[in-house]
PDB file of C-alpha atoms in Angstrom:
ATOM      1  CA  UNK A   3     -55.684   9.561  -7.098  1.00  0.00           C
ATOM      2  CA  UNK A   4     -52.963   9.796  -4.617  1.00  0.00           C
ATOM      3  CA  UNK A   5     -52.486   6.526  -4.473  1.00  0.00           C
ATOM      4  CA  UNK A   6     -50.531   5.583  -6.900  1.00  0.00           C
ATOM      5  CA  UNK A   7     -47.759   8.648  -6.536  1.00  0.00           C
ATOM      6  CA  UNK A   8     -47.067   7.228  -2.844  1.00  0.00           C
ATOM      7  CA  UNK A   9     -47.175   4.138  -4.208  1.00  0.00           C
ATOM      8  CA  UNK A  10     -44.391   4.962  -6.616  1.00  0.00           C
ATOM      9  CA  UNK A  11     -42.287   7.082  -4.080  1.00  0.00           C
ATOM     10  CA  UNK A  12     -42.043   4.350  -1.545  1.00  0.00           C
ATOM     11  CA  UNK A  13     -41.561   1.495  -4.034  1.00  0.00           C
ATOM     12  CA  UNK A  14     -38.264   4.041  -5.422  1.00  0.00           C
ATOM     13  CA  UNK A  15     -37.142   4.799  -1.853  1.00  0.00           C
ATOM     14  CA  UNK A  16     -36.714   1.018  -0.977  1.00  0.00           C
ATOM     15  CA  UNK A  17     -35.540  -0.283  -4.618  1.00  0.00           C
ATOM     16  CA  UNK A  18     -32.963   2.608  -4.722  1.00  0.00           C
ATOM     17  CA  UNK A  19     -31.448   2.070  -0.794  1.00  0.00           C
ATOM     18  CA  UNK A  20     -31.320  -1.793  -1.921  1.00  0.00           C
ATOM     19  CA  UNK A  21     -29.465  -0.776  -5.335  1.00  0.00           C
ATOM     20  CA  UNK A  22     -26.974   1.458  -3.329  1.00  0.00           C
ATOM     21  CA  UNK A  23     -26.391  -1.034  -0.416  1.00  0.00           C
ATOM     22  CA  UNK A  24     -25.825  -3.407  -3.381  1.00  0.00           C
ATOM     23  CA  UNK A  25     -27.971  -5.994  -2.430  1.00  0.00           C
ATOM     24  CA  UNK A  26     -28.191  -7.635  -5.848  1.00  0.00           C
ATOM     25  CA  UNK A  27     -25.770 -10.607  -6.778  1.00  0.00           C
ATOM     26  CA  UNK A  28     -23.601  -8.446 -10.108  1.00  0.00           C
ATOM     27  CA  UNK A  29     -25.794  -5.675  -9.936  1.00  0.00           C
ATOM     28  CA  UNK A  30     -28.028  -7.201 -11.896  1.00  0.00           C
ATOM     29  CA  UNK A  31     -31.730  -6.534 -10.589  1.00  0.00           C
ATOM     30  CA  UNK A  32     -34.560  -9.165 -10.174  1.00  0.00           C
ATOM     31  CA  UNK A  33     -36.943  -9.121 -13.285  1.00  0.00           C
ATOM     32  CA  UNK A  34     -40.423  -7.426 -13.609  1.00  0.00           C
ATOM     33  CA  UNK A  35     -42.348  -9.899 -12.310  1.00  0.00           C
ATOM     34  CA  UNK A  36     -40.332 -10.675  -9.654  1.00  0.00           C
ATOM     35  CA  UNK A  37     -40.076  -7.312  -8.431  1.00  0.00           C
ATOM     36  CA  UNK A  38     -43.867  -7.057  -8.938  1.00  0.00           C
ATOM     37  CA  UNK A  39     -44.252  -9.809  -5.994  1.00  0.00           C
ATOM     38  CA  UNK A  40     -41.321  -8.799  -3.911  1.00  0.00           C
ATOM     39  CA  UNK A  41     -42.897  -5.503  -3.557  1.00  0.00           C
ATOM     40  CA  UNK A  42     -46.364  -6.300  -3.723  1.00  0.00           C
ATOM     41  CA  UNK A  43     -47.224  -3.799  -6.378  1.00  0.00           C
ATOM     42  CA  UNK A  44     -48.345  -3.975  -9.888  1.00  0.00           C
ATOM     43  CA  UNK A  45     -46.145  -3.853 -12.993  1.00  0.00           C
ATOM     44  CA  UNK A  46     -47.011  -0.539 -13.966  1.00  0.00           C
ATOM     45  CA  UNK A  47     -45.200   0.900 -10.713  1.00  0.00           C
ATOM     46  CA  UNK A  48     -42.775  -1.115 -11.303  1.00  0.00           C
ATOM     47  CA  UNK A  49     -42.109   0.078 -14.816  1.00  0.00           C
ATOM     48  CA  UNK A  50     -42.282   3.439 -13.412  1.00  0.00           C
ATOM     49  CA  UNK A  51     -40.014   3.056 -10.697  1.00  0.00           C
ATOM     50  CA  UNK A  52     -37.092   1.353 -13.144  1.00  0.00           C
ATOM     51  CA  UNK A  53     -38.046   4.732 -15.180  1.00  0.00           C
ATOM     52  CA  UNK A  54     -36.992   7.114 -12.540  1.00  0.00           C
ATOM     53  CA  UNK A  55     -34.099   5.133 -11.277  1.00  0.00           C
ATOM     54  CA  UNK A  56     -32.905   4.816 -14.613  1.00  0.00           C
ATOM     55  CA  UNK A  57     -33.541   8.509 -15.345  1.00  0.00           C
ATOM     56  CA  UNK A  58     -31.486   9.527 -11.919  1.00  0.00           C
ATOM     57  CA  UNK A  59     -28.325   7.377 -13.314  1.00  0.00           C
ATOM     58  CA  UNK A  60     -28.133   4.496 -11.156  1.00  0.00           C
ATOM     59  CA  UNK A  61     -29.499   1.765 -13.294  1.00  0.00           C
ATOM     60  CA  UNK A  62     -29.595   0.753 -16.876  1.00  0.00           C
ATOM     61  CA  UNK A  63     -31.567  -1.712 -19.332  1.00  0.00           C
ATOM     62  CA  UNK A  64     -29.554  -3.777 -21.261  1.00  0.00           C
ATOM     63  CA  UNK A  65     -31.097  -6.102 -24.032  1.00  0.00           C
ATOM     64  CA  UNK A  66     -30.194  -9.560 -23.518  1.00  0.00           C
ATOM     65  CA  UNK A  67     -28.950  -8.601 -19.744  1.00  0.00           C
ATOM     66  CA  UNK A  68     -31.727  -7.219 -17.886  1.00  0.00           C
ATOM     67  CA  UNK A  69     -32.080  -4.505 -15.700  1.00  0.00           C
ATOM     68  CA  UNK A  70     -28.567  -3.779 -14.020  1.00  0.00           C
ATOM     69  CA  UNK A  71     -26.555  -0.848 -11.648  1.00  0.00           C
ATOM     70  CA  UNK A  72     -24.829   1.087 -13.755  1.00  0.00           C
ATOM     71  CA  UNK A  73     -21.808   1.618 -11.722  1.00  0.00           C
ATOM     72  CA  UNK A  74     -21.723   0.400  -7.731  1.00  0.00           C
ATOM     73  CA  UNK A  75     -21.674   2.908  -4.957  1.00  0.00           C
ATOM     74  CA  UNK A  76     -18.782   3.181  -2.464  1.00  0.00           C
ATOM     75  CA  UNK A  77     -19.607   2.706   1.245  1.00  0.00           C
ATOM     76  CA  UNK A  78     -17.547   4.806   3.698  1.00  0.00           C
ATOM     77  CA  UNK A  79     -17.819   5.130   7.176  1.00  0.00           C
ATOM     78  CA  UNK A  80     -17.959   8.577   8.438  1.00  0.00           C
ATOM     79  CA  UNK A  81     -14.629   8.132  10.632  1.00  0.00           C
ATOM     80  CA  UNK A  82     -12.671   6.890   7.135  1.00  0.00           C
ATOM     81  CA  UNK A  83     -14.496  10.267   5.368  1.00  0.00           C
ATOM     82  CA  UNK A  84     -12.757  12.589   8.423  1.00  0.00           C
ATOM     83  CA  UNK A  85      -9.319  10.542   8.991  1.00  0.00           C
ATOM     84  CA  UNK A  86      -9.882   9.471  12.257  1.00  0.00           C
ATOM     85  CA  UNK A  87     -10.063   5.664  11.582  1.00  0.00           C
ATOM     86  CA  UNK A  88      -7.030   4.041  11.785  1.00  0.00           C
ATOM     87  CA  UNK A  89      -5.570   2.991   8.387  1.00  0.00           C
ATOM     88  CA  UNK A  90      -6.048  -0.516   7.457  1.00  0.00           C
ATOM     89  CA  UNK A  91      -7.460  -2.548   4.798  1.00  0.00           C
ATOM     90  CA  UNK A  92     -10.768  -1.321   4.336  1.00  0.00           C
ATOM     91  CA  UNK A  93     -10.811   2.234   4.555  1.00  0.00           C
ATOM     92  CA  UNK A  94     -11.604   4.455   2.191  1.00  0.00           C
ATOM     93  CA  UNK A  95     -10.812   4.004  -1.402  1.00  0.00           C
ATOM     94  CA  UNK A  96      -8.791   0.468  -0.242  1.00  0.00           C
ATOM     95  CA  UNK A  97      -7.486   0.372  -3.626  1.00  0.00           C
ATOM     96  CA  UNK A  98      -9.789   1.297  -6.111  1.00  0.00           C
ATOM     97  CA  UNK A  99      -8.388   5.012  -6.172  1.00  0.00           C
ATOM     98  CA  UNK A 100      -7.423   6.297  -9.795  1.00  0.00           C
ATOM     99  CA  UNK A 101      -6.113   9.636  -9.669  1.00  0.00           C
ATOM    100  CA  UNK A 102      -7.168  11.416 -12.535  1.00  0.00           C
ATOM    101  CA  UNK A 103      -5.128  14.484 -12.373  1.00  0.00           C
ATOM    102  CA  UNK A 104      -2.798  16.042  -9.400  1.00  0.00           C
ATOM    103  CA  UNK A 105      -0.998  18.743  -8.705  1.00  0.00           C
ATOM    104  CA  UNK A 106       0.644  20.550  -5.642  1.00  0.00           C
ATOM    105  CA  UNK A 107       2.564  23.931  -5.822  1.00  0.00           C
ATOM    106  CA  UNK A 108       3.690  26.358  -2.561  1.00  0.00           C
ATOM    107  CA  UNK A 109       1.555  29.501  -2.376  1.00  0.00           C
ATOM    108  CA  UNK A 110       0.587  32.030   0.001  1.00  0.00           C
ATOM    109  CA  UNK A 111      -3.053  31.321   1.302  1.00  0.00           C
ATOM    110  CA  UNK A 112      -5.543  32.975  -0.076  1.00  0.00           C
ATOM    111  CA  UNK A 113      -7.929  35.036   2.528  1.00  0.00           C
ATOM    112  CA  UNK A 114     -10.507  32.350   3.246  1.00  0.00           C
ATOM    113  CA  UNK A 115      -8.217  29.874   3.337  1.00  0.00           C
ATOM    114  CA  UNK A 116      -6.143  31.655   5.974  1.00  0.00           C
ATOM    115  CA  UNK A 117      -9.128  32.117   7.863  1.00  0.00           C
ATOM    116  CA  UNK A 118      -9.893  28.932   7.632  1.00  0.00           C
ATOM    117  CA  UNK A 119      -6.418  28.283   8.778  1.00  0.00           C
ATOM    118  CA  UNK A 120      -6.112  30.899  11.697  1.00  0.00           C
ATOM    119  CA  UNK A 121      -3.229  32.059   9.641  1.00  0.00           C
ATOM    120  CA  UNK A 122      -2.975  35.564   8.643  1.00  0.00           C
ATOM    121  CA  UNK A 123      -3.015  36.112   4.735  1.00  0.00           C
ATOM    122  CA  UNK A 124      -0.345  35.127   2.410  1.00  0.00           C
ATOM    123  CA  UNK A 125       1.159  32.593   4.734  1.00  0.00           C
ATOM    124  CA  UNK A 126       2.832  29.874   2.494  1.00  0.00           C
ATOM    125  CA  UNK A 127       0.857  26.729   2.260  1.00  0.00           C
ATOM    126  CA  UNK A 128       1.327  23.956   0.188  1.00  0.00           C
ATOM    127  CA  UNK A 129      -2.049  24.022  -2.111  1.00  0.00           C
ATOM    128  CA  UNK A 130      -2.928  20.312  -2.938  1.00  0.00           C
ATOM    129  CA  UNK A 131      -5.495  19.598  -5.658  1.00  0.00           C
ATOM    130  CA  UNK A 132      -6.345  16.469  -6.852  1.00  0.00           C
ATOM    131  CA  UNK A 133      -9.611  14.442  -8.434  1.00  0.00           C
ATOM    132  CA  UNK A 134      -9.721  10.563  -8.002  1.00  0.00           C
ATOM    133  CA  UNK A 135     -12.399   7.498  -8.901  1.00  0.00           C
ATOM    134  CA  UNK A 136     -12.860   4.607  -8.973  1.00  0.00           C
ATOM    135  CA  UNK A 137     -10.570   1.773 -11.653  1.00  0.00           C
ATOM    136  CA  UNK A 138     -13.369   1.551 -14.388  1.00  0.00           C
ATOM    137  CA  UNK A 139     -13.217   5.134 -14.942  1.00  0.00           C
ATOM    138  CA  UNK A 140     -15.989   7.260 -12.870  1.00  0.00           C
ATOM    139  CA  UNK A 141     -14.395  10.345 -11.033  1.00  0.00           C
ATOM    140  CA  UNK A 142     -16.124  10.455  -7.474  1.00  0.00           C
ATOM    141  CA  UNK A 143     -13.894  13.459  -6.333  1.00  0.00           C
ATOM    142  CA  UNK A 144     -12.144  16.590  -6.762  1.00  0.00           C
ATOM    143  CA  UNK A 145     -10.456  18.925  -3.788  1.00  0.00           C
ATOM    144  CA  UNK A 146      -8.297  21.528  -2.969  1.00  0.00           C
ATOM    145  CA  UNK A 147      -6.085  21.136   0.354  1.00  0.00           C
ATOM    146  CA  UNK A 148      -4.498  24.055   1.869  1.00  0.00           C
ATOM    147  CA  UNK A 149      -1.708  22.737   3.849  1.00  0.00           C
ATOM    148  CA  UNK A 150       0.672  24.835   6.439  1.00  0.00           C
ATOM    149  CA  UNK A 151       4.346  24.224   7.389  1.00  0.00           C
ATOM    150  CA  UNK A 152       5.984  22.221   8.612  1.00  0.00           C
ATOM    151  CA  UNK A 153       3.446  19.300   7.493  1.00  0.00           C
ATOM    152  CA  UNK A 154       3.586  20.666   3.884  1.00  0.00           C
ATOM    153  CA  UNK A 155       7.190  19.898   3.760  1.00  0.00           C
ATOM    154  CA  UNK A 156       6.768  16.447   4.242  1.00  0.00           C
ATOM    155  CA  UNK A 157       4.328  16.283   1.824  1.00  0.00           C
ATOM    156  CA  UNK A 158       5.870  17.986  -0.785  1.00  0.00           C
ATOM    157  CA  UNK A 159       7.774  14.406  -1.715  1.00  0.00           C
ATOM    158  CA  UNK A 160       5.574  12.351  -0.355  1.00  0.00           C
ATOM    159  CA  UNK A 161       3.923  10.191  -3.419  1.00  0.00           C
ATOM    160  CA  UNK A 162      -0.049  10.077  -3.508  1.00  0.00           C
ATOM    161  CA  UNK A 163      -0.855   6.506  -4.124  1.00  0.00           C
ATOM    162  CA  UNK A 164      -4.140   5.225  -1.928  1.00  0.00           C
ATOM    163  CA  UNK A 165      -6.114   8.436  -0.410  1.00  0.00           C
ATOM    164  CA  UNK A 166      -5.575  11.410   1.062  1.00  0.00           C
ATOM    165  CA  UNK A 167      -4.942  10.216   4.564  1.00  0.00           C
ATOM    166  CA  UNK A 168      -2.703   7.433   3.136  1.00  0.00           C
ATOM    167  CA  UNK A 169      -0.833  10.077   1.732  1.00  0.00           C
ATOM    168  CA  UNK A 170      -0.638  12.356   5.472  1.00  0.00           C
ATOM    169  CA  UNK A 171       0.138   8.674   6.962  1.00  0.00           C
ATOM    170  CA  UNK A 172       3.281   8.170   4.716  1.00  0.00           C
ATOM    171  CA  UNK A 173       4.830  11.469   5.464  1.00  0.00           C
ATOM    172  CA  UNK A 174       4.214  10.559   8.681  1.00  0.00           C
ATOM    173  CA  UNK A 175       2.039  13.853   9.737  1.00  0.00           C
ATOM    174  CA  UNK A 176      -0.520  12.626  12.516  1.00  0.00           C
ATOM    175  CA  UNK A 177      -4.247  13.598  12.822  1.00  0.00           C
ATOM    176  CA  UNK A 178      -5.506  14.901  15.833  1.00  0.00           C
ATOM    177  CA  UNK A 179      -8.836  16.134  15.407  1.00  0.00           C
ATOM    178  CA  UNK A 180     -10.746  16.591  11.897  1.00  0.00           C
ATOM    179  CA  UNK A 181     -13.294  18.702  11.942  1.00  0.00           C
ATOM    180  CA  UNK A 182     -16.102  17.797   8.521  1.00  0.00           C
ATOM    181  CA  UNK A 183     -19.029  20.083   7.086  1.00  0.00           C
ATOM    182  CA  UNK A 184     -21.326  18.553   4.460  1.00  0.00           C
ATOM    183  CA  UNK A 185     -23.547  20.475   2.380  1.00  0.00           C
ATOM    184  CA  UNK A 186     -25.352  20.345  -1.270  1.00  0.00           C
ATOM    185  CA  UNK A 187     -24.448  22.010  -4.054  1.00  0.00           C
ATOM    186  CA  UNK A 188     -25.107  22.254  -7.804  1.00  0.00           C
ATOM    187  CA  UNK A 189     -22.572  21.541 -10.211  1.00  0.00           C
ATOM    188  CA  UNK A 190     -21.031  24.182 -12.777  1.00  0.00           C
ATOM    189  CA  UNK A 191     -19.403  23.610 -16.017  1.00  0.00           C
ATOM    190  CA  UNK A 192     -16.197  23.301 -14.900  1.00  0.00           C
ATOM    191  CA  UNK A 193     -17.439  20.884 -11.531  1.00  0.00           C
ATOM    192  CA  UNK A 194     -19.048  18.863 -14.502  1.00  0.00           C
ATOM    193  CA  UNK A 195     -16.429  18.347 -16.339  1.00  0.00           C
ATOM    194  CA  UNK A 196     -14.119  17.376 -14.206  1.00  0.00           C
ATOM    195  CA  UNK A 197     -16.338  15.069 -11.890  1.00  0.00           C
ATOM    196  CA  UNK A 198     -17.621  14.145 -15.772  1.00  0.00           C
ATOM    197  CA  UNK A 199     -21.205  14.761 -14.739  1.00  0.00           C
ATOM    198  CA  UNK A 200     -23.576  16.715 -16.065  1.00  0.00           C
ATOM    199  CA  UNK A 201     -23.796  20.955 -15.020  1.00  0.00           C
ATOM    200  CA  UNK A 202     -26.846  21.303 -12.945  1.00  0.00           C
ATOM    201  CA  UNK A 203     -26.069  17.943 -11.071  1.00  0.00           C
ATOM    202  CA  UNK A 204     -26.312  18.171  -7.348  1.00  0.00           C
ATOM    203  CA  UNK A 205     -22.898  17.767  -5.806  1.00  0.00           C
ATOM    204  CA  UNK A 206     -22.307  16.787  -1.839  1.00  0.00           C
ATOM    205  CA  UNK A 207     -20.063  19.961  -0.552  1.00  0.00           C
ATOM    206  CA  UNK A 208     -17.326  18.555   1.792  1.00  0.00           C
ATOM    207  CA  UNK A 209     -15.110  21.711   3.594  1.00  0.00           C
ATOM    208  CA  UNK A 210     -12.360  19.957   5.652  1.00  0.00           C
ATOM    209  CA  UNK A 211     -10.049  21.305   8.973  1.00  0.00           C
ATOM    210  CA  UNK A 212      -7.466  19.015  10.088  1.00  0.00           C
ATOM    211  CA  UNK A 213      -5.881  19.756  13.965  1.00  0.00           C
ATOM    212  CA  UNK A 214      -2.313  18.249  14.577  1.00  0.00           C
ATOM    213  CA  UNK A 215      -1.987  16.419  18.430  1.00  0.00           C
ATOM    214  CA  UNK A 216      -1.882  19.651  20.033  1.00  0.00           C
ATOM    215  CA  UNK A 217      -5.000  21.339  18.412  1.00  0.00           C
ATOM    216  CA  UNK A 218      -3.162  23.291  15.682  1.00  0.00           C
ATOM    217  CA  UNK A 219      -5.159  23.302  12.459  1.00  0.00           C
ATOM    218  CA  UNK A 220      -2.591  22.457   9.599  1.00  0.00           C
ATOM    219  CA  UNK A 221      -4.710  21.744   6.944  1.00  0.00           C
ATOM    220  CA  UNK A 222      -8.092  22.862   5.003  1.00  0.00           C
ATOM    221  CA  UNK A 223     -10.028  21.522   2.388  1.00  0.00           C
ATOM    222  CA  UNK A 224     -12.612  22.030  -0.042  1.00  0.00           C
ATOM    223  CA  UNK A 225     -14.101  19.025  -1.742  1.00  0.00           C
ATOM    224  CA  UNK A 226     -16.596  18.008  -4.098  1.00  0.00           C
ATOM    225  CA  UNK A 227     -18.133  14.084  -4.620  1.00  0.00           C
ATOM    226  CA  UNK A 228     -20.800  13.080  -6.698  1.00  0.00           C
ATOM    227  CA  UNK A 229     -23.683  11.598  -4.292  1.00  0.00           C
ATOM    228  CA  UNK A 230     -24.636   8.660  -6.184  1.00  0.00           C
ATOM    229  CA  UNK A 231     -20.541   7.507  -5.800  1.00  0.00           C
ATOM    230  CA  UNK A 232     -20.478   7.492  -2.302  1.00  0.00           C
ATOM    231  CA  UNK A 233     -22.741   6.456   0.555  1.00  0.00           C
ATOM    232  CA  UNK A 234     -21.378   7.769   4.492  1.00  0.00           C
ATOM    233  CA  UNK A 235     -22.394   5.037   6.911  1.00  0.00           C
ATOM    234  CA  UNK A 236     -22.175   5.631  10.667  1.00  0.00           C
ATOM    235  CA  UNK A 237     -22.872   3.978  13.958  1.00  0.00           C
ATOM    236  CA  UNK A 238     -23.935   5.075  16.694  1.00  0.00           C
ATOM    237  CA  UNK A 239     -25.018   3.718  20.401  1.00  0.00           C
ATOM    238  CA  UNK A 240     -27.174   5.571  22.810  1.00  0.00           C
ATOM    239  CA  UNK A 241     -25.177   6.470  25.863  1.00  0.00           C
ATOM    240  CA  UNK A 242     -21.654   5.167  24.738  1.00  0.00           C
ATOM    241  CA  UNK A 243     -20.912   9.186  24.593  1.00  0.00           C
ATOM    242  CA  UNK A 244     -21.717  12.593  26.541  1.00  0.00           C
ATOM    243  CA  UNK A 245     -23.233  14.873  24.004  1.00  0.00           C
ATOM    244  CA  UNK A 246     -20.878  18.089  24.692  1.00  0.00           C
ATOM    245  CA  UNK A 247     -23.327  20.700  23.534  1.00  0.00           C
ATOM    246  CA  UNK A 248     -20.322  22.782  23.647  1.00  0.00           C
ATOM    247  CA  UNK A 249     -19.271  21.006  20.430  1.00  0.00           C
ATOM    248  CA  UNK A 250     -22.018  22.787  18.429  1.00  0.00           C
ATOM    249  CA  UNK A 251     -21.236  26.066  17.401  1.00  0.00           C
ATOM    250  CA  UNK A 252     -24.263  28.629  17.915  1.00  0.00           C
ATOM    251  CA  UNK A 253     -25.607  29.997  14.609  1.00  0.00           C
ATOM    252  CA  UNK A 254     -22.809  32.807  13.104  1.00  0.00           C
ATOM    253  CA  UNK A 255     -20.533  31.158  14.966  1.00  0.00           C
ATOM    254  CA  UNK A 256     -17.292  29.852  13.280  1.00  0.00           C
ATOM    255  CA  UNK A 257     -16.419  26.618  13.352  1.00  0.00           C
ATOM    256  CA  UNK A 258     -12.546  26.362  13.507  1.00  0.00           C
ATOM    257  CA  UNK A 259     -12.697  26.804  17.599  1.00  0.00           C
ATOM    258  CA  UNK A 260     -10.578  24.651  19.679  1.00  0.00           C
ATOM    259  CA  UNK A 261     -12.300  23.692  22.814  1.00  0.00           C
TER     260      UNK A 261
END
């Protein structure tokens, strides 16, 4: 009886990591029967396995098309998500960035963002918020920067036109260390509207410090990206770094430490 679950689960794991590494020529996704023999299952997994994937938003069935992805997934490396690559062609959003809304204003930082900051409370920041997808429409993210002074300065006239580290780059503030926390969240109404998902959704949980060259953190963010608009690639090689165990911060520890 178990079977056929496991079955299922495995046939979804490898269909969906082939739909978001967009293996398929258009998006458009072999038929039935050639899934059926690609996968060496029967049709009625298959069915079921288009079912779920359709159900979790990624693909859709389309009479006289087939079985296609409903919108592709961006591919970032983890150095382009935390603004230590340098800028070039294809990092990040490369482009396909459409701000949806923006909006910057000078306040004085809030407690957790001072803490955040290693400022005390009410020092002015420049508060940064912004949501942004992709050219046919989706939104894939919406975030709040806290940013200190001087680097705020710069920014305040700086125009936002590829990503956020596009828009550090052209007020020329440098990056010297960012320092990136990922967790999973639910969405809320507001979340849901604004990332135009639906409330309950689960929501990746980005929270953001940015050091200048001498270890000074400048700038902190909150974020929030819908999971099935971005994949985080990374590469790694065995032995091509120390593992500083240093670097991980003991459990009630906080993380903003400069070492």
């Amino acid at each position: 009886m178990k079977a056929r679950p496991d079955s299922v689960r495995r046939t979804r794991d490898l269909l969906r990591a082939a739909v978001l590494r967009g293996d398929f020529v258009d998006g458009i996704l072999p038929t039935e029967r050639e899934l059926v023999g690609s996968y060496s299952v029967s049709r009625g997994i298959v069915r079921d396995v288009l079912t779920l994937l359709r159900d979790e938003g990624l693909i859709a069935r389309t009479q006289g098309v087939g079985t296609h992805v409903v919108a592709p997934t961006a591919h970032r490396r983890l150095d382009d998500l935390q603004g230590t690559a340098e800028l070039k062609s294809g990092n990040l959003f490369n482009g396909r960035l459409l701000l949806t809304s923006f909006e910057s204003i000078v306040i004085s930082a809030p407690g957790a963002a001072s803490r955040a900051l290693e400022v005390a409370t009410g020092t002015p920041c420049l508060r940064v918020d912004y949501a942004a997808g992709t050219i046919n429409g989706d939104v894939d993210v919406a975030a709040t920067n806290y940013v200190l002074f001087p680097e705020a300065q710069r920014l305040i006239d700086a125009p936002f036109v590829v990503d956020w580290y596009a828009y550090l780059s052209s007020a020329g503030v440098k990056i010297g260390r960012s320092d990136f926390t990922v967790s999973a969240v639910l969405s809320d109404e507001t979340l849901a509207s604004v990332l135009r998902t639906t409330e309950g959704a689960p929501l990746l949980l980005l929270e953001q410090t940015i050091r200048d060259m001498s270890g000074r953190i400048f700038n902190y963010a909150i974020a929030h990206a819908r999971p099935d608009r971005l994949r985080v690639v990374s590469h790694s090689v065995r032995g091509a770094a120390t593992f500083d165990r240093t670097s991980v911060p003991e459990r009630g520890e906080r993380l903003n430490r400069i070492h």
